[in-house]
Amino acid sequence: MTVISELYVCPICGKTFSKRESLAGHIARKHGSMVIVVKANVVLKRLQEIEKQLRDLSNEIGEIKYLLEKISCSETRIVGEKEEDFGTVTFTSGDLPSFLQNNPWLSVLSKRGKS
């Protein structure tokens, strides 16, 4: 003897089935031409939930656009800033190690990057 752990009940006529597939077939065969009426308050409640989610998403998109614009403006400001010219750095012979004192390459290397 098999024990049925779950019963599936037809919401239209109340007939019970041991398998979900059997219930689906029953509804298609016996009640296929019927239109099932859904309670309006259930549909309205779900619609209100969806509208709230849509508003929340719209607000989040607006915040993201605002932050993106803010980042874009600050990026333009950073790129637009002029580099400071520190001029020529001169050293006295006492500031440099002995291998750099009177070295002709110092003047060549100090001019690099200025052109």
JSON list of C-alpha atoms in Angstrom, two decimals:
[
{"chain": "A", "resi": 1, "resn": "MET", "atom": "CA", "xyz": [0.00, 0.00, 0.00]},
{"chain": "A", "resi": 2, "resn": "THR", "atom": "CA", "xyz": [1.40, 3.40, -0.97]},
{"chain": "A", "resi": 3, "resn": "VAL", "atom": "CA", "xyz": [1.10, 6.38, 1.28]},
{"chain": "A", "resi": 4, "resn": "ILE", "atom": "CA", "xyz": [0.33, 9.65, -0.48]},
{"chain": "A", "resi": 5, "resn": "SER", "atom": "CA", "xyz": [2.31, 12.40, 1.18]},
{"chain": "A", "resi": 6, "resn": "GLU", "atom": "CA", "xyz": [0.92, 15.30, -0.86]},
{"chain": "A", "resi": 7, "resn": "LEU", "atom": "CA", "xyz": [-2.46, 15.94, -2.37]},
{"chain": "A", "resi": 8, "resn": "TYR", "atom": "CA", "xyz": [-3.13, 18.46, -5.10]},
{"chain": "A", "resi": 9, "resn": "VAL", "atom": "CA", "xyz": [-6.60, 19.96, -5.14]},
{"chain": "A", "resi": 10, "resn": "CYS", "atom": "CA", "xyz": [-8.27, 21.48, -8.17]},
{"chain": "A", "resi": 11, "resn": "PRO", "atom": "CA", "xyz": [-9.15, 25.05, -7.21]},
{"chain": "A", "resi": 12, "resn": "ILE", "atom": "CA", "xyz": [-12.19, 24.99, -9.47]},
{"chain": "A", "resi": 13, "resn": "CYS", "atom": "CA", "xyz": [-14.02, 21.75, -8.65]},
{"chain": "A", "resi": 14, "resn": "GLY", "atom": "CA", "xyz": [-12.19, 20.46, -5.57]},
{"chain": "A", "resi": 15, "resn": "LYS", "atom": "CA", "xyz": [-11.13, 17.12, -7.07]},
{"chain": "A", "resi": 16, "resn": "THR", "atom": "CA", "xyz": [-7.88, 15.76, -5.52]},
{"chain": "A", "resi": 17, "resn": "PHE", "atom": "CA", "xyz": [-4.85, 14.30, -7.26]},
{"chain": "A", "resi": 18, "resn": "SER", "atom": "CA", "xyz": [-1.68, 12.61, -6.04]},
{"chain": "A", "resi": 19, "resn": "LYS", "atom": "CA", "xyz": [0.53, 14.15, -8.75]},
{"chain": "A", "resi": 20, "resn": "ARG", "atom": "CA", "xyz": [0.90, 17.74, -9.83]},
{"chain": "A", "resi": 21, "resn": "GLU", "atom": "CA", "xyz": [1.00, 16.67, -13.48]},
{"chain": "A", "resi": 22, "resn": "SER", "atom": "CA", "xyz": [-2.36, 14.93, -13.08]},
{"chain": "A", "resi": 23, "resn": "LEU", "atom": "CA", "xyz": [-3.90, 18.10, -11.66]},
{"chain": "A", "resi": 24, "resn": "ALA", "atom": "CA", "xyz": [-2.49, 20.15, -14.55]},
{"chain": "A", "resi": 25, "resn": "GLY", "atom": "CA", "xyz": [-3.93, 17.69, -17.08]},
{"chain": "A", "resi": 26, "resn": "HIS", "atom": "CA", "xyz": [-7.31, 17.71, -15.31]},
{"chain": "A", "resi": 27, "resn": "ILE", "atom": "CA", "xyz": [-7.50, 21.51, -15.37]},
{"chain": "A", "resi": 28, "resn": "ALA", "atom": "CA", "xyz": [-6.55, 21.57, -19.06]},
{"chain": "A", "resi": 29, "resn": "ARG", "atom": "CA", "xyz": [-9.13, 18.89, -20.00]},
{"chain": "A", "resi": 30, "resn": "LYS", "atom": "CA", "xyz": [-12.07, 19.75, -17.76]},
{"chain": "A", "resi": 31, "resn": "HIS", "atom": "CA", "xyz": [-11.68, 23.46, -17.15]},
{"chain": "A", "resi": 32, "resn": "GLY", "atom": "CA", "xyz": [-9.60, 24.57, -20.16]},
{"chain": "A", "resi": 33, "resn": "SER", "atom": "CA", "xyz": [-12.32, 26.76, -21.60]},
{"chain": "A", "resi": 34, "resn": "MET", "atom": "CA", "xyz": [-13.00, 28.52, -18.28]},
{"chain": "A", "resi": 35, "resn": "VAL", "atom": "CA", "xyz": [-11.54, 31.87, -17.45]},
{"chain": "A", "resi": 36, "resn": "ILE", "atom": "CA", "xyz": [-10.15, 31.95, -13.92]},
{"chain": "A", "resi": 37, "resn": "VAL", "atom": "CA", "xyz": [-10.97, 35.20, -12.17]},
{"chain": "A", "resi": 38, "resn": "VAL", "atom": "CA", "xyz": [-8.19, 36.60, -10.04]},
{"chain": "A", "resi": 39, "resn": "LYS", "atom": "CA", "xyz": [-9.01, 38.85, -7.15]},
{"chain": "A", "resi": 40, "resn": "ALA", "atom": "CA", "xyz": [-8.42, 42.46, -8.13]},
{"chain": "A", "resi": 41, "resn": "ASN", "atom": "CA", "xyz": [-6.86, 43.41, -4.79]},
{"chain": "A", "resi": 42, "resn": "VAL", "atom": "CA", "xyz": [-4.13, 40.77, -5.25]},
{"chain": "A", "resi": 43, "resn": "VAL", "atom": "CA", "xyz": [-3.27, 42.15, -8.69]},
{"chain": "A", "resi": 44, "resn": "LEU", "atom": "CA", "xyz": [-3.35, 45.75, -7.44]},
{"chain": "A", "resi": 45, "resn": "LYS", "atom": "CA", "xyz": [-1.10, 44.94, -4.49]},
{"chain": "A", "resi": 46, "resn": "ARG", "atom": "CA", "xyz": [1.46, 43.29, -6.77]},
{"chain": "A", "resi": 47, "resn": "LEU", "atom": "CA", "xyz": [1.24, 46.20, -9.20]},
{"chain": "A", "resi": 48, "resn": "GLN", "atom": "CA", "xyz": [1.93, 48.65, -6.36]},
{"chain": "A", "resi": 49, "resn": "GLU", "atom": "CA", "xyz": [4.97, 46.60, -5.32]},
{"chain": "A", "resi": 50, "resn": "ILE", "atom": "CA", "xyz": [6.29, 46.68, -8.88]},
{"chain": "A", "resi": 51, "resn": "GLU", "atom": "CA", "xyz": [5.68, 50.44, -9.14]},
{"chain": "A", "resi": 52, "resn": "LYS", "atom": "CA", "xyz": [7.63, 50.98, -5.89]},
{"chain": "A", "resi": 53, "resn": "GLN", "atom": "CA", "xyz": [10.51, 48.87, -7.20]},
{"chain": "A", "resi": 54, "resn": "LEU", "atom": "CA", "xyz": [10.47, 50.88, -10.43]},
{"chain": "A", "resi": 55, "resn": "ARG", "atom": "CA", "xyz": [10.59, 54.18, -8.50]},
{"chain": "A", "resi": 56, "resn": "ASP", "atom": "CA", "xyz": [13.47, 52.91, -6.34]},
{"chain": "A", "resi": 57, "resn": "LEU", "atom": "CA", "xyz": [15.42, 51.79, -9.41]},
{"chain": "A", "resi": 58, "resn": "SER", "atom": "CA", "xyz": [14.75, 55.11, -11.12]},
{"chain": "A", "resi": 59, "resn": "ASN", "atom": "CA", "xyz": [16.05, 56.99, -8.06]},
{"chain": "A", "resi": 60, "resn": "GLU", "atom": "CA", "xyz": [19.18, 54.81, -7.95]},
{"chain": "A", "resi": 61, "resn": "ILE", "atom": "CA", "xyz": [19.82, 55.44, -11.65]},
{"chain": "A", "resi": 62, "resn": "GLY", "atom": "CA", "xyz": [19.45, 59.18, -11.03]},
{"chain": "A", "resi": 63, "resn": "GLU", "atom": "CA", "xyz": [21.99, 59.03, -8.19]},
{"chain": "A", "resi": 64, "resn": "ILE", "atom": "CA", "xyz": [24.42, 57.06, -10.35]},
{"chain": "A", "resi": 65, "resn": "LYS", "atom": "CA", "xyz": [24.09, 59.61, -13.18]},
{"chain": "A", "resi": 66, "resn": "TYR", "atom": "CA", "xyz": [24.70, 62.47, -10.71]},
{"chain": "A", "resi": 67, "resn": "LEU", "atom": "CA", "xyz": [27.82, 60.78, -9.29]},
{"chain": "A", "resi": 68, "resn": "LEU", "atom": "CA", "xyz": [29.10, 60.00, -12.78]},
{"chain": "A", "resi": 69, "resn": "GLU", "atom": "CA", "xyz": [28.68, 63.65, -13.79]},
{"chain": "A", "resi": 70, "resn": "LYS", "atom": "CA", "xyz": [30.44, 64.75, -10.59]},
{"chain": "A", "resi": 71, "resn": "ILE", "atom": "CA", "xyz": [33.36, 62.40, -11.30]},
{"chain": "A", "resi": 72, "resn": "SER", "atom": "CA", "xyz": [33.53, 63.60, -14.90]},
{"chain": "A", "resi": 73, "resn": "CYS", "atom": "CA", "xyz": [33.68, 67.25, -13.80]},
{"chain": "A", "resi": 74, "resn": "SER", "atom": "CA", "xyz": [36.42, 66.61, -11.25]},
{"chain": "A", "resi": 75, "resn": "GLU", "atom": "CA", "xyz": [38.38, 64.63, -13.83]},
{"chain": "A", "resi": 76, "resn": "THR", "atom": "CA", "xyz": [38.20, 67.57, -16.24]},
{"chain": "A", "resi": 77, "resn": "ARG", "atom": "CA", "xyz": [39.35, 69.90, -13.50]},
{"chain": "A", "resi": 78, "resn": "ILE", "atom": "CA", "xyz": [42.33, 67.67, -12.66]},
{"chain": "A", "resi": 79, "resn": "VAL", "atom": "CA", "xyz": [43.38, 67.33, -16.29]},
{"chain": "A", "resi": 80, "resn": "GLY", "atom": "CA", "xyz": [42.91, 71.04, -16.88]},
{"chain": "A", "resi": 81, "resn": "GLU", "atom": "CA", "xyz": [45.23, 72.13, -14.08]},
{"chain": "A", "resi": 82, "resn": "LYS", "atom": "CA", "xyz": [48.58, 73.48, -15.26]},
{"chain": "A", "resi": 83, "resn": "GLU", "atom": "CA", "xyz": [51.79, 71.89, -14.12]},
{"chain": "A", "resi": 84, "resn": "GLU", "atom": "CA", "xyz": [53.99, 74.13, -12.04]},
{"chain": "A", "resi": 85, "resn": "ASP", "atom": "CA", "xyz": [57.33, 75.06, -13.47]},
{"chain": "A", "resi": 86, "resn": "PHE", "atom": "CA", "xyz": [59.93, 74.60, -10.81]},
{"chain": "A", "resi": 87, "resn": "GLY", "atom": "CA", "xyz": [62.62, 76.29, -12.88]},
{"chain": "A", "resi": 88, "resn": "THR", "atom": "CA", "xyz": [66.21, 75.28, -12.99]},
{"chain": "A", "resi": 89, "resn": "VAL", "atom": "CA", "xyz": [67.65, 73.60, -9.97]},
{"chain": "A", "resi": 90, "resn": "THR", "atom": "CA", "xyz": [71.17, 74.67, -9.21]},
{"chain": "A", "resi": 91, "resn": "PHE", "atom": "CA", "xyz": [73.51, 73.02, -6.83]},
{"chain": "A", "resi": 92, "resn": "THR", "atom": "CA", "xyz": [76.62, 74.35, -5.29]},
{"chain": "A", "resi": 93, "resn": "SER", "atom": "CA", "xyz": [79.64, 72.16, -5.41]},
{"chain": "A", "resi": 94, "resn": "GLY", "atom": "CA", "xyz": [79.36, 71.54, -1.69]},
{"chain": "A", "resi": 95, "resn": "ASP", "atom": "CA", "xyz": [75.88, 69.97, -2.06]},
{"chain": "A", "resi": 96, "resn": "LEU", "atom": "CA", "xyz": [76.94, 67.29, -4.53]},
{"chain": "A", "resi": 97, "resn": "PRO", "atom": "CA", "xyz": [78.96, 64.14, -4.02]},
{"chain": "A", "resi": 98, "resn": "SER", "atom": "CA", "xyz": [82.46, 64.21, -5.46]},
{"chain": "A", "resi": 99, "resn": "PHE", "atom": "CA", "xyz": [81.61, 62.06, -8.50]},
{"chain": "A", "resi": 100, "resn": "LEU", "atom": "CA", "xyz": [78.95, 64.63, -9.56]},
{"chain": "A", "resi": 101, "resn": "GLN", "atom": "CA", "xyz": [81.01, 67.77, -9.02]},
{"chain": "A", "resi": 102, "resn": "ASN", "atom": "CA", "xyz": [82.08, 69.38, -12.31]},
{"chain": "A", "resi": 103, "resn": "ASN", "atom": "CA", "xyz": [80.32, 66.58, -14.25]},
{"chain": "A", "resi": 104, "resn": "PRO", "atom": "CA", "xyz": [79.28, 67.84, -17.74]},
{"chain": "A", "resi": 105, "resn": "TRP", "atom": "CA", "xyz": [76.43, 65.31, -17.91]},
{"chain": "A", "resi": 106, "resn": "LEU", "atom": "CA", "xyz": [74.48, 67.12, -15.19]},
{"chain": "A", "resi": 107, "resn": "SER", "atom": "CA", "xyz": [73.64, 70.00, -17.52]},
{"chain": "A", "resi": 108, "resn": "VAL", "atom": "CA", "xyz": [72.66, 67.57, -20.31]},
{"chain": "A", "resi": 109, "resn": "LEU", "atom": "CA", "xyz": [70.43, 65.49, -18.04]},
{"chain": "A", "resi": 110, "resn": "SER", "atom": "CA", "xyz": [68.83, 68.51, -16.40]},
{"chain": "A", "resi": 111, "resn": "LYS", "atom": "CA", "xyz": [67.60, 69.71, -19.82]},
{"chain": "A", "resi": 112, "resn": "ARG", "atom": "CA", "xyz": [65.83, 66.43, -20.59]},
{"chain": "A", "resi": 113, "resn": "GLY", "atom": "CA", "xyz": [62.04, 66.48, -20.54]},
{"chain": "A", "resi": 114, "resn": "LYS", "atom": "CA", "xyz": [61.81, 70.24, -21.07]},
{"chain": "A", "resi": 115, "resn": "SER", "atom": "CA", "xyz": [61.44, 69.97, -24.84]}
]
